[in-house]
Amino acid sequence: MPPRPSVSDTPAGRIRIKRIYRAARVSDGKRILVDRLWPRGVAKDRARLFDWCKDIAPSDALRHWFHANPDQWREFSKRYQEELATREDLVCELAGYARGDVVTLLYASKDEEHNNAVVLRDYLRRWLEREGKNDGPA
């Protein structure tokens, strides 16, 4: 039996998150901004983006709701996942990038544990793992 690939060698394991204010590195792979608004103080050339996927970000209504209710992390996460379920084309596109390269989802939030990129990363990982199970022999 061939050795099982390490987690980082799987598409799900290639999805990372990072604050956009941190220096870009070659190891970031495809750098994709996943915020609806451009981050303050970041020059576009310094961002070194592969893509800016505004439409995968939480809706303005959800973003405003979470800003007013930061203690409602679980509810935000649930609502954002519901929004992601309606954006299958964008989810599929982002997941597809991870099949061939590292993908770093960039966000501006100061809170590194409670932001849309965390929810999106976990959603994409689960999506890729489910898809991978469906790719097996018939």
Tab-separated table of N, CA and C in Angstrom:
chain	number	residue	atom	x	y	z
A	1	MET	N	0.845	-1.175	0.000
A	1	MET	CA	0.000	0.000	0.000
A	1	MET	C	0.893	1.240	0.000
A	2	PRO	N	0.618	2.229	-0.893
A	2	PRO	CA	1.461	3.429	-0.942
A	2	PRO	C	1.286	4.263	0.326
A	3	PRO	N	2.328	5.018	0.683
A	3	PRO	CA	2.213	5.844	1.886
A	3	PRO	C	1.140	6.910	1.701
A	4	ARG	N	0.450	7.188	2.764
A	4	ARG	CA	-0.588	8.215	2.734
A	4	ARG	C	0.077	9.592	2.697
A	5	PRO	N	-0.400	10.507	1.824
A	5	PRO	CA	0.222	11.829	1.766
A	5	PRO	C	0.006	12.592	3.068
A	6	SER	N	0.964	13.440	3.408
A	6	SER	CA	0.797	14.252	4.615
A	6	SER	C	-0.332	15.246	4.367
A	7	VAL	N	-0.897	15.752	5.448
A	7	VAL	CA	-2.026	16.671	5.339
A	7	VAL	C	-1.692	17.860	4.453
A	8	SER	N	-0.482	18.397	4.569
A	8	SER	CA	-0.120	19.564	3.774
A	8	SER	C	0.016	19.235	2.293
A	9	ASP	N	0.088	17.937	1.948
A	9	ASP	CA	0.159	17.536	0.555
A	9	ASP	C	-1.217	17.347	-0.062
A	10	THR	N	-2.264	17.471	0.736
A	10	THR	CA	-3.617	17.347	0.212
A	10	THR	C	-4.136	18.744	-0.112
A	11	PRO	N	-5.095	18.855	-1.034
A	11	PRO	CA	-5.656	20.181	-1.318
A	11	PRO	C	-6.194	20.869	-0.063
A	12	ALA	N	-6.879	20.137	0.807
A	12	ALA	CA	-7.420	20.745	2.029
A	12	ALA	C	-6.304	21.302	2.913
A	13	GLY	N	-5.180	20.614	2.953
A	13	GLY	CA	-4.058	21.052	3.777
A	13	GLY	C	-3.282	22.223	3.188
A	14	ARG	N	-3.537	22.538	1.939
A	14	ARG	CA	-2.824	23.643	1.290
A	14	ARG	C	-3.511	24.996	1.492
A	15	ILE	N	-4.635	25.007	2.178
A	15	ILE	CA	-5.356	26.268	2.391
A	15	ILE	C	-4.931	26.857	3.722
A	16	ARG	N	-4.414	28.070	3.658
A	16	ARG	CA	-3.911	28.765	4.850
A	16	ARG	C	-4.585	30.128	4.955
A	17	ILE	N	-4.434	30.767	6.095
A	17	ILE	CA	-4.917	32.134	6.262
A	17	ILE	C	-3.787	33.004	6.804
A	18	LYS	N	-3.903	34.315	6.534
A	18	LYS	CA	-2.849	35.231	6.963
A	18	LYS	C	-3.392	36.662	6.919
A	19	ARG	N	-2.995	37.478	7.872
A	19	ARG	CA	-3.341	38.901	7.808
A	19	ARG	C	-2.609	39.524	6.631
A	20	ILE	N	-3.306	40.342	5.905
A	20	ILE	CA	-2.722	40.972	4.727
A	20	ILE	C	-1.597	41.939	5.104
A	21	TYR	N	-1.559	42.376	6.339
A	21	TYR	CA	-0.532	43.311	6.785
A	21	TYR	C	0.817	42.630	7.009
A	22	ARG	N	0.848	41.322	7.006
A	22	ARG	CA	2.116	40.592	7.131
A	22	ARG	C	2.785	40.512	5.770
A	23	ALA	N	4.095	40.434	5.776
A	23	ALA	CA	4.865	40.419	4.520
A	23	ALA	C	4.491	39.222	3.655
A	24	ALA	N	4.429	39.478	2.367
A	24	ALA	CA	4.169	38.402	1.398
A	24	ALA	C	5.408	37.521	1.304
A	25	ARG	N	5.178	36.227	1.166
A	25	ARG	CA	6.264	35.250	1.034
A	25	ARG	C	5.956	34.355	-0.153
A	26	VAL	N	6.984	33.835	-0.771
A	26	VAL	CA	6.807	32.888	-1.872
A	26	VAL	C	6.007	31.683	-1.387
A	27	SER	N	6.229	31.279	-0.143
A	27	SER	CA	5.538	30.108	0.410
A	27	SER	C	4.034	30.329	0.575
A	28	ASP	N	3.565	31.569	0.410
A	28	ASP	CA	2.124	31.848	0.477
A	28	ASP	C	1.376	31.252	-0.708
A	29	GLY	N	2.095	30.952	-1.782
A	29	GLY	CA	1.420	30.441	-2.965
A	29	GLY	C	0.508	31.496	-3.555
A	30	LYS	N	-0.718	31.101	-3.872
A	30	LYS	CA	-1.698	32.033	-4.425
A	30	LYS	C	-2.308	32.840	-3.281
A	31	ARG	N	-2.054	34.136	-3.293
A	31	ARG	CA	-2.551	35.029	-2.246
A	31	ARG	C	-3.886	35.614	-2.700
A	32	ILE	N	-4.936	35.331	-1.930
A	32	ILE	CA	-6.280	35.757	-2.321
A	32	ILE	C	-6.917	36.538	-1.176
A	33	LEU	N	-7.228	37.792	-1.443
A	33	LEU	CA	-7.914	38.626	-0.460
A	33	LEU	C	-9.382	38.213	-0.432
A	34	VAL	N	-9.893	37.905	0.759
A	34	VAL	CA	-11.269	37.425	0.890
A	34	VAL	C	-12.134	38.380	1.710
A	35	ASP	N	-11.755	39.637	1.759
A	35	ASP	CA	-12.554	40.684	2.400
A	35	ASP	C	-13.288	41.467	1.312
A	36	ARG	N	-14.452	41.977	1.657
A	36	ARG	CA	-15.242	42.764	0.722
A	36	ARG	C	-14.628	44.160	0.507
A	37	LEU	N	-14.009	44.699	1.551
A	37	LEU	CA	-13.424	46.036	1.479
A	37	LEU	C	-11.907	45.940	1.379
A	38	TRP	N	-11.305	46.876	0.639
A	38	TRP	CA	-9.852	46.912	0.544
A	38	TRP	C	-9.285	47.331	1.901
A	39	PRO	N	-8.246	46.648	2.384
A	39	PRO	CA	-7.666	46.974	3.699
A	39	PRO	C	-6.952	48.327	3.695
A	40	ARG	N	-7.180	49.070	4.736
A	40	ARG	CA	-6.572	50.397	4.868
A	40	ARG	C	-5.060	50.305	4.933
A	41	GLY	N	-4.412	51.222	4.235
A	41	GLY	CA	-2.966	51.334	4.322
A	41	GLY	C	-2.180	50.298	3.548
A	42	VAL	N	-2.828	49.476	2.744
A	42	VAL	CA	-2.120	48.448	1.975
A	42	VAL	C	-2.078	48.865	0.511
A	43	ALA	N	-0.871	49.042	0.004
A	43	ALA	CA	-0.716	49.368	-1.415
A	43	ALA	C	-0.974	48.120	-2.250
A	44	LYS	N	-1.662	48.300	-3.364
A	44	LYS	CA	-2.015	47.135	-4.195
A	44	LYS	C	-0.785	46.371	-4.664
A	45	ASP	N	0.296	47.065	-4.999
A	45	ASP	CA	1.495	46.352	-5.461
A	45	ASP	C	2.162	45.591	-4.318
A	46	ARG	N	2.073	46.101	-3.099
A	46	ARG	CA	2.660	45.423	-1.944
A	46	ARG	C	1.861	44.178	-1.542
A	47	ALA	N	0.577	44.160	-1.860
A	47	ALA	CA	-0.281	43.042	-1.481
A	47	ALA	C	0.076	41.768	-2.244
A	48	ARG	N	0.616	41.927	-3.442
A	48	ARG	CA	1.017	40.793	-4.292
A	48	ARG	C	-0.086	39.731	-4.373
A	49	LEU	N	-1.269	40.178	-4.772
A	49	LEU	CA	-2.426	39.292	-4.841
A	49	LEU	C	-2.470	38.486	-6.131
A	50	PHE	N	-2.928	37.278	-6.012
A	50	PHE	CA	-3.303	36.466	-7.159
A	50	PHE	C	-4.723	36.861	-7.564
A	51	ASP	N	-5.571	37.136	-6.549
A	51	ASP	CA	-6.958	37.495	-6.813
A	51	ASP	C	-7.536	38.212	-5.598
A	52	TRP	N	-8.580	38.979	-5.852
A	52	TRP	CA	-9.357	39.596	-4.786
A	52	TRP	C	-10.776	39.092	-4.975
A	53	CYS	N	-11.196	38.205	-4.132
A	53	CYS	CA	-12.497	37.542	-4.261
A	53	CYS	C	-13.493	38.204	-3.303
A	54	LYS	N	-13.962	39.401	-3.664
A	54	LYS	CA	-14.891	40.160	-2.822
A	54	LYS	C	-16.191	39.411	-2.583
A	55	ASP	N	-16.650	38.719	-3.610
A	55	ASP	CA	-17.976	38.111	-3.541
A	55	ASP	C	-18.050	36.882	-2.635
A	56	ILE	N	-16.905	36.370	-2.197
A	56	ILE	CA	-16.906	35.239	-1.257
A	56	ILE	C	-16.970	35.744	0.183
A	57	ALA	N	-16.760	37.029	0.376
A	57	ALA	CA	-16.795	37.626	1.719
A	57	ALA	C	-18.229	37.626	2.250
A	58	PRO	N	-18.377	37.743	3.561
A	58	PRO	CA	-19.728	37.840	4.120
A	58	PRO	C	-20.472	39.035	3.521
A	59	SER	N	-21.780	38.905	3.424
A	59	SER	CA	-22.598	40.011	2.919
A	59	SER	C	-22.381	41.238	3.800
A	60	ASP	N	-22.691	42.403	3.254
A	60	ASP	CA	-22.567	43.629	4.052
A	60	ASP	C	-23.432	43.544	5.306
A	61	ALA	N	-24.634	43.002	5.174
A	61	ALA	CA	-25.530	42.894	6.331
A	61	ALA	C	-24.922	42.015	7.416
A	62	LEU	N	-24.356	40.880	7.022
A	62	LEU	CA	-23.749	39.979	8.007
A	62	LEU	C	-22.493	40.599	8.616
A	63	ARG	N	-21.698	41.247	7.796
A	63	ARG	CA	-20.481	41.902	8.291
A	63	ARG	C	-20.834	42.971	9.326
A	64	HIS	N	-21.836	43.783	9.029
A	64	HIS	CA	-22.267	44.831	9.975
A	64	HIS	C	-22.839	44.207	11.250
A	65	TRP	N	-23.607	43.119	11.097
A	65	TRP	CA	-24.183	42.450	12.259
A	65	TRP	C	-23.077	41.931	13.181
A	66	PHE	N	-22.058	41.283	12.605
A	66	PHE	CA	-20.982	40.724	13.426
A	66	PHE	C	-20.162	41.844	14.084
A	67	HIS	N	-19.952	42.936	13.376
A	67	HIS	CA	-19.221	44.067	13.958
A	67	HIS	C	-19.953	44.581	15.203
A	68	ALA	N	-21.280	44.574	15.161
A	68	ALA	CA	-22.079	45.041	16.292
A	68	ALA	C	-22.222	43.969	17.376
A	69	ASN	N	-21.963	42.701	17.013
A	69	ASN	CA	-22.145	41.577	17.939
A	69	ASN	C	-20.921	40.656	17.935
A	70	PRO	N	-19.738	41.165	18.268
A	70	PRO	CA	-18.529	40.337	18.165
A	70	PRO	C	-18.519	39.137	19.105
A	71	ASP	N	-19.373	39.144	20.119
A	71	ASP	CA	-19.448	38.014	21.038
A	71	ASP	C	-20.284	36.863	20.459
A	72	GLN	N	-20.853	37.049	19.288
A	72	GLN	CA	-21.713	36.049	18.653
A	72	GLN	C	-20.963	35.269	17.569
A	73	TRP	N	-19.750	34.832	17.875
A	73	TRP	CA	-18.899	34.154	16.894
A	73	TRP	C	-19.577	32.924	16.282
A	74	ARG	N	-20.137	32.076	17.116
A	74	ARG	CA	-20.765	30.848	16.597
A	74	ARG	C	-21.914	31.160	15.648
A	75	GLU	N	-22.703	32.146	15.998
A	75	GLU	CA	-23.832	32.518	15.133
A	75	GLU	C	-23.324	33.135	13.832
A	76	PHE	N	-22.290	33.963	13.918
A	76	PHE	CA	-21.692	34.521	12.699
A	76	PHE	C	-21.188	33.396	11.805
A	77	SER	N	-20.466	32.460	12.393
A	77	SER	CA	-19.915	31.350	11.634
A	77	SER	C	-21.031	30.563	10.940
A	78	LYS	N	-22.091	30.276	11.644
A	78	LYS	CA	-23.230	29.542	11.084
A	78	LYS	C	-23.855	30.317	9.923
A	79	ARG	N	-24.094	31.609	10.137
A	79	ARG	CA	-24.721	32.430	9.089
A	79	ARG	C	-23.816	32.566	7.865
A	80	TYR	N	-22.529	32.722	8.098
A	80	TYR	CA	-21.605	32.852	6.968
A	80	TYR	C	-21.534	31.546	6.182
A	81	GLN	N	-21.523	30.417	6.870
A	81	GLN	CA	-21.531	29.129	6.168
A	81	GLN	C	-22.802	28.964	5.340
A	82	GLU	N	-23.910	29.463	5.837
A	82	GLU	CA	-25.156	29.428	5.061
A	82	GLU	C	-25.009	30.273	3.794
A	83	GLU	N	-24.359	31.423	3.911
A	83	GLU	CA	-24.108	32.239	2.716
A	83	GLU	C	-23.176	31.514	1.749
A	84	LEU	N	-22.137	30.886	2.277
A	84	LEU	CA	-21.196	30.169	1.410
A	84	LEU	C	-21.886	29.044	0.647
A	85	ALA	N	-22.852	28.418	1.265
A	85	ALA	CA	-23.575	27.325	0.603
A	85	ALA	C	-24.327	27.811	-0.634
A	86	THR	N	-24.591	29.107	-0.712
A	86	THR	CA	-25.278	29.670	-1.886
A	86	THR	C	-24.296	30.175	-2.938
A	87	ARG	N	-23.010	30.050	-2.668
A	87	ARG	CA	-21.969	30.553	-3.583
A	87	ARG	C	-21.067	29.416	-4.052
A	88	GLU	N	-21.671	28.312	-4.416
A	88	GLU	CA	-20.919	27.107	-4.781
A	88	GLU	C	-19.904	27.361	-5.895
A	89	ASP	N	-20.234	28.220	-6.850
A	89	ASP	CA	-19.296	28.491	-7.946
A	89	ASP	C	-18.000	29.108	-7.430
A	90	LEU	N	-18.107	30.041	-6.497
A	90	LEU	CA	-16.908	30.674	-5.932
A	90	LEU	C	-16.149	29.712	-5.025
A	91	VAL	N	-16.872	28.935	-4.243
A	91	VAL	CA	-16.243	27.937	-3.377
A	91	VAL	C	-15.465	26.947	-4.235
A	92	CYS	N	-16.082	26.492	-5.306
A	92	CYS	CA	-15.441	25.532	-6.209
A	92	CYS	C	-14.181	26.134	-6.843
A	93	GLU	N	-14.259	27.393	-7.237
A	93	GLU	CA	-13.097	28.062	-7.832
A	93	GLU	C	-11.943	28.152	-6.837
A	94	LEU	N	-12.217	28.608	-5.630
A	94	LEU	CA	-11.159	28.711	-4.618
A	94	LEU	C	-10.594	27.340	-4.263
A	95	ALA	N	-11.461	26.373	-4.098
A	95	ALA	CA	-11.004	25.019	-3.778
A	95	ALA	C	-10.133	24.476	-4.907
A	96	GLY	N	-10.478	24.798	-6.120
A	96	GLY	CA	-9.707	24.329	-7.270
A	96	GLY	C	-8.275	24.831	-7.261
A	97	TYR	N	-8.067	26.038	-6.793
A	97	TYR	CA	-6.699	26.570	-6.713
A	97	TYR	C	-5.831	25.708	-5.812
A	98	ALA	N	-6.434	25.153	-4.751
A	98	ALA	CA	-5.670	24.368	-3.771
A	98	ALA	C	-5.292	22.992	-4.306
A	99	ARG	N	-5.835	22.607	-5.434
A	99	ARG	CA	-5.453	21.310	-6.007
A	99	ARG	C	-4.038	21.334	-6.557
A	100	GLY	N	-3.558	22.525	-6.922
A	100	GLY	CA	-2.239	22.590	-7.524
A	100	GLY	C	-1.233	23.453	-6.800
A	101	ASP	N	-1.665	24.177	-5.775
A	101	ASP	CA	-0.756	25.117	-5.127
A	101	ASP	C	-1.262	25.418	-3.714
A	102	VAL	N	-0.400	26.010	-2.927
A	102	VAL	CA	-0.811	26.546	-1.632
A	102	VAL	C	-1.685	27.764	-1.913
A	103	VAL	N	-2.729	27.913	-1.140
A	103	VAL	CA	-3.622	29.064	-1.238
A	103	VAL	C	-3.628	29.745	0.116
A	104	THR	N	-3.318	31.030	0.132
A	104	THR	CA	-3.355	31.789	1.375
A	104	THR	C	-4.484	32.802	1.279
A	105	LEU	N	-5.477	32.613	2.144
A	105	LEU	CA	-6.617	33.520	2.208
A	105	LEU	C	-6.221	34.694	3.090
A	106	LEU	N	-6.298	35.877	2.545
A	106	LEU	CA	-5.855	37.083	3.251
A	106	LEU	C	-7.044	37.857	3.802
A	107	TYR	N	-6.864	38.392	4.989
A	107	TYR	CA	-7.914	39.161	5.660
A	107	TYR	C	-7.261	40.316	6.406
A	108	ALA	N	-8.056	41.329	6.764
A	108	ALA	CA	-7.520	42.508	7.440
A	108	ALA	C	-7.798	42.530	8.943
A	109	SER	N	-8.747	41.779	9.419
A	109	SER	CA	-9.161	41.826	10.812
A	109	SER	C	-7.983	41.683	11.775
A	110	LYS	N	-8.055	42.425	12.875
A	110	LYS	CA	-7.032	42.294	13.920
A	110	LYS	C	-7.219	41.000	14.713
A	111	ASP	N	-8.452	40.517	14.767
A	111	ASP	CA	-8.760	39.288	15.504
A	111	ASP	C	-8.416	38.096	14.621
A	112	GLU	N	-7.333	37.423	14.962
A	112	GLU	CA	-6.833	36.341	14.122
A	112	GLU	C	-7.590	35.025	14.318
A	113	GLU	N	-8.430	34.942	15.324
A	113	GLU	CA	-9.171	33.705	15.587
A	113	GLU	C	-10.641	33.792	15.211
A	114	HIS	N	-11.153	35.003	15.084
A	114	HIS	CA	-12.585	35.200	14.829
A	114	HIS	C	-12.764	36.156	13.655
A	115	ASN	N	-12.647	35.623	12.452
A	115	ASN	CA	-12.826	36.438	11.257
A	115	ASN	C	-13.333	35.558	10.121
A	116	ASN	N	-13.763	36.184	9.053
A	116	ASN	CA	-14.355	35.444	7.936
A	116	ASN	C	-13.377	34.466	7.288
A	117	ALA	N	-12.083	34.765	7.275
A	117	ALA	CA	-11.110	33.873	6.642
A	117	ALA	C	-11.012	32.541	7.396
A	118	VAL	N	-11.168	32.564	8.706
A	118	VAL	CA	-11.148	31.331	9.496
A	118	VAL	C	-12.318	30.441	9.081
A	119	VAL	N	-13.497	31.031	8.998
A	119	VAL	CA	-14.691	30.271	8.614
A	119	VAL	C	-14.537	29.743	7.188
A	120	LEU	N	-14.073	30.598	6.289
A	120	LEU	CA	-13.917	30.210	4.892
A	120	LEU	C	-12.883	29.100	4.735
A	121	ARG	N	-11.746	29.219	5.401
A	121	ARG	CA	-10.719	28.170	5.331
A	121	ARG	C	-11.291	26.827	5.760
A	122	ASP	N	-11.972	26.804	6.902
A	122	ASP	CA	-12.526	25.560	7.417
A	122	ASP	C	-13.613	25.014	6.484
A	123	TYR	N	-14.418	25.897	5.931
A	123	TYR	CA	-15.468	25.492	4.997
A	123	TYR	C	-14.850	24.865	3.746
A	124	LEU	N	-13.822	25.528	3.200
A	124	LEU	CA	-13.147	25.010	2.004
A	124	LEU	C	-12.487	23.659	2.280
A	125	ARG	N	-11.854	23.531	3.432
A	125	ARG	CA	-11.210	22.260	3.784
A	125	ARG	C	-12.233	21.128	3.843
A	126	ARG	N	-13.370	21.379	4.520
A	126	ARG	CA	-14.413	20.350	4.587
A	126	ARG	C	-14.958	20.034	3.193
A	127	TRP	N	-15.126	21.046	2.381
A	127	TRP	CA	-15.640	20.873	1.023
A	127	TRP	C	-14.686	19.995	0.205
A	128	LEU	N	-13.396	20.279	0.289
A	128	LEU	CA	-12.401	19.491	-0.444
A	128	LEU	C	-12.331	18.055	0.068
A	129	GLU	N	-12.425	17.876	1.373
A	129	GLU	CA	-12.388	16.523	1.933
A	129	GLU	C	-13.600	15.712	1.485
A	130	ARG	N	-14.787	16.325	1.478
A	130	ARG	CA	-15.989	15.636	0.987
A	130	ARG	C	-15.843	15.307	-0.492
A	131	GLU	N	-15.349	16.269	-1.263
A	131	GLU	CA	-15.179	16.052	-2.707
A	131	GLU	C	-14.171	14.937	-2.958
A	132	GLY	N	-13.094	14.907	-2.175
A	132	GLY	CA	-12.080	13.873	-2.331
A	132	GLY	C	-12.623	12.477	-2.080
A	133	LYS	N	-13.529	12.374	-1.129
A	133	LYS	CA	-14.150	11.073	-0.839
A	133	LYS	C	-15.036	10.623	-1.996
A	134	ASN	N	-15.587	11.583	-2.723
A	134	ASN	CA	-16.455	11.259	-3.852
A	134	ASN	C	-15.664	10.945	-5.123
A	135	ASP	N	-14.354	11.188	-5.110
A	135	ASP	CA	-13.508	10.929	-6.276
A	135	ASP	C	-12.988	9.501	-6.324
A	136	GLY	N	-13.306	8.696	-5.327
A	136	GLY	CA	-12.791	7.339	-5.264
A	136	GLY	C	-13.372	6.446	-6.354
A	137	PRO	N	-12.945	5.193	-6.406
A	137	PRO	CA	-13.445	4.267	-7.432
A	137	PRO	C	-14.947	4.045	-7.293
A	138	ALA	N	-15.585	3.868	-8.427
A	138	ALA	CA	-17.047	3.678	-8.432
A	138	ALA	C	-17.426	2.261	-8.083
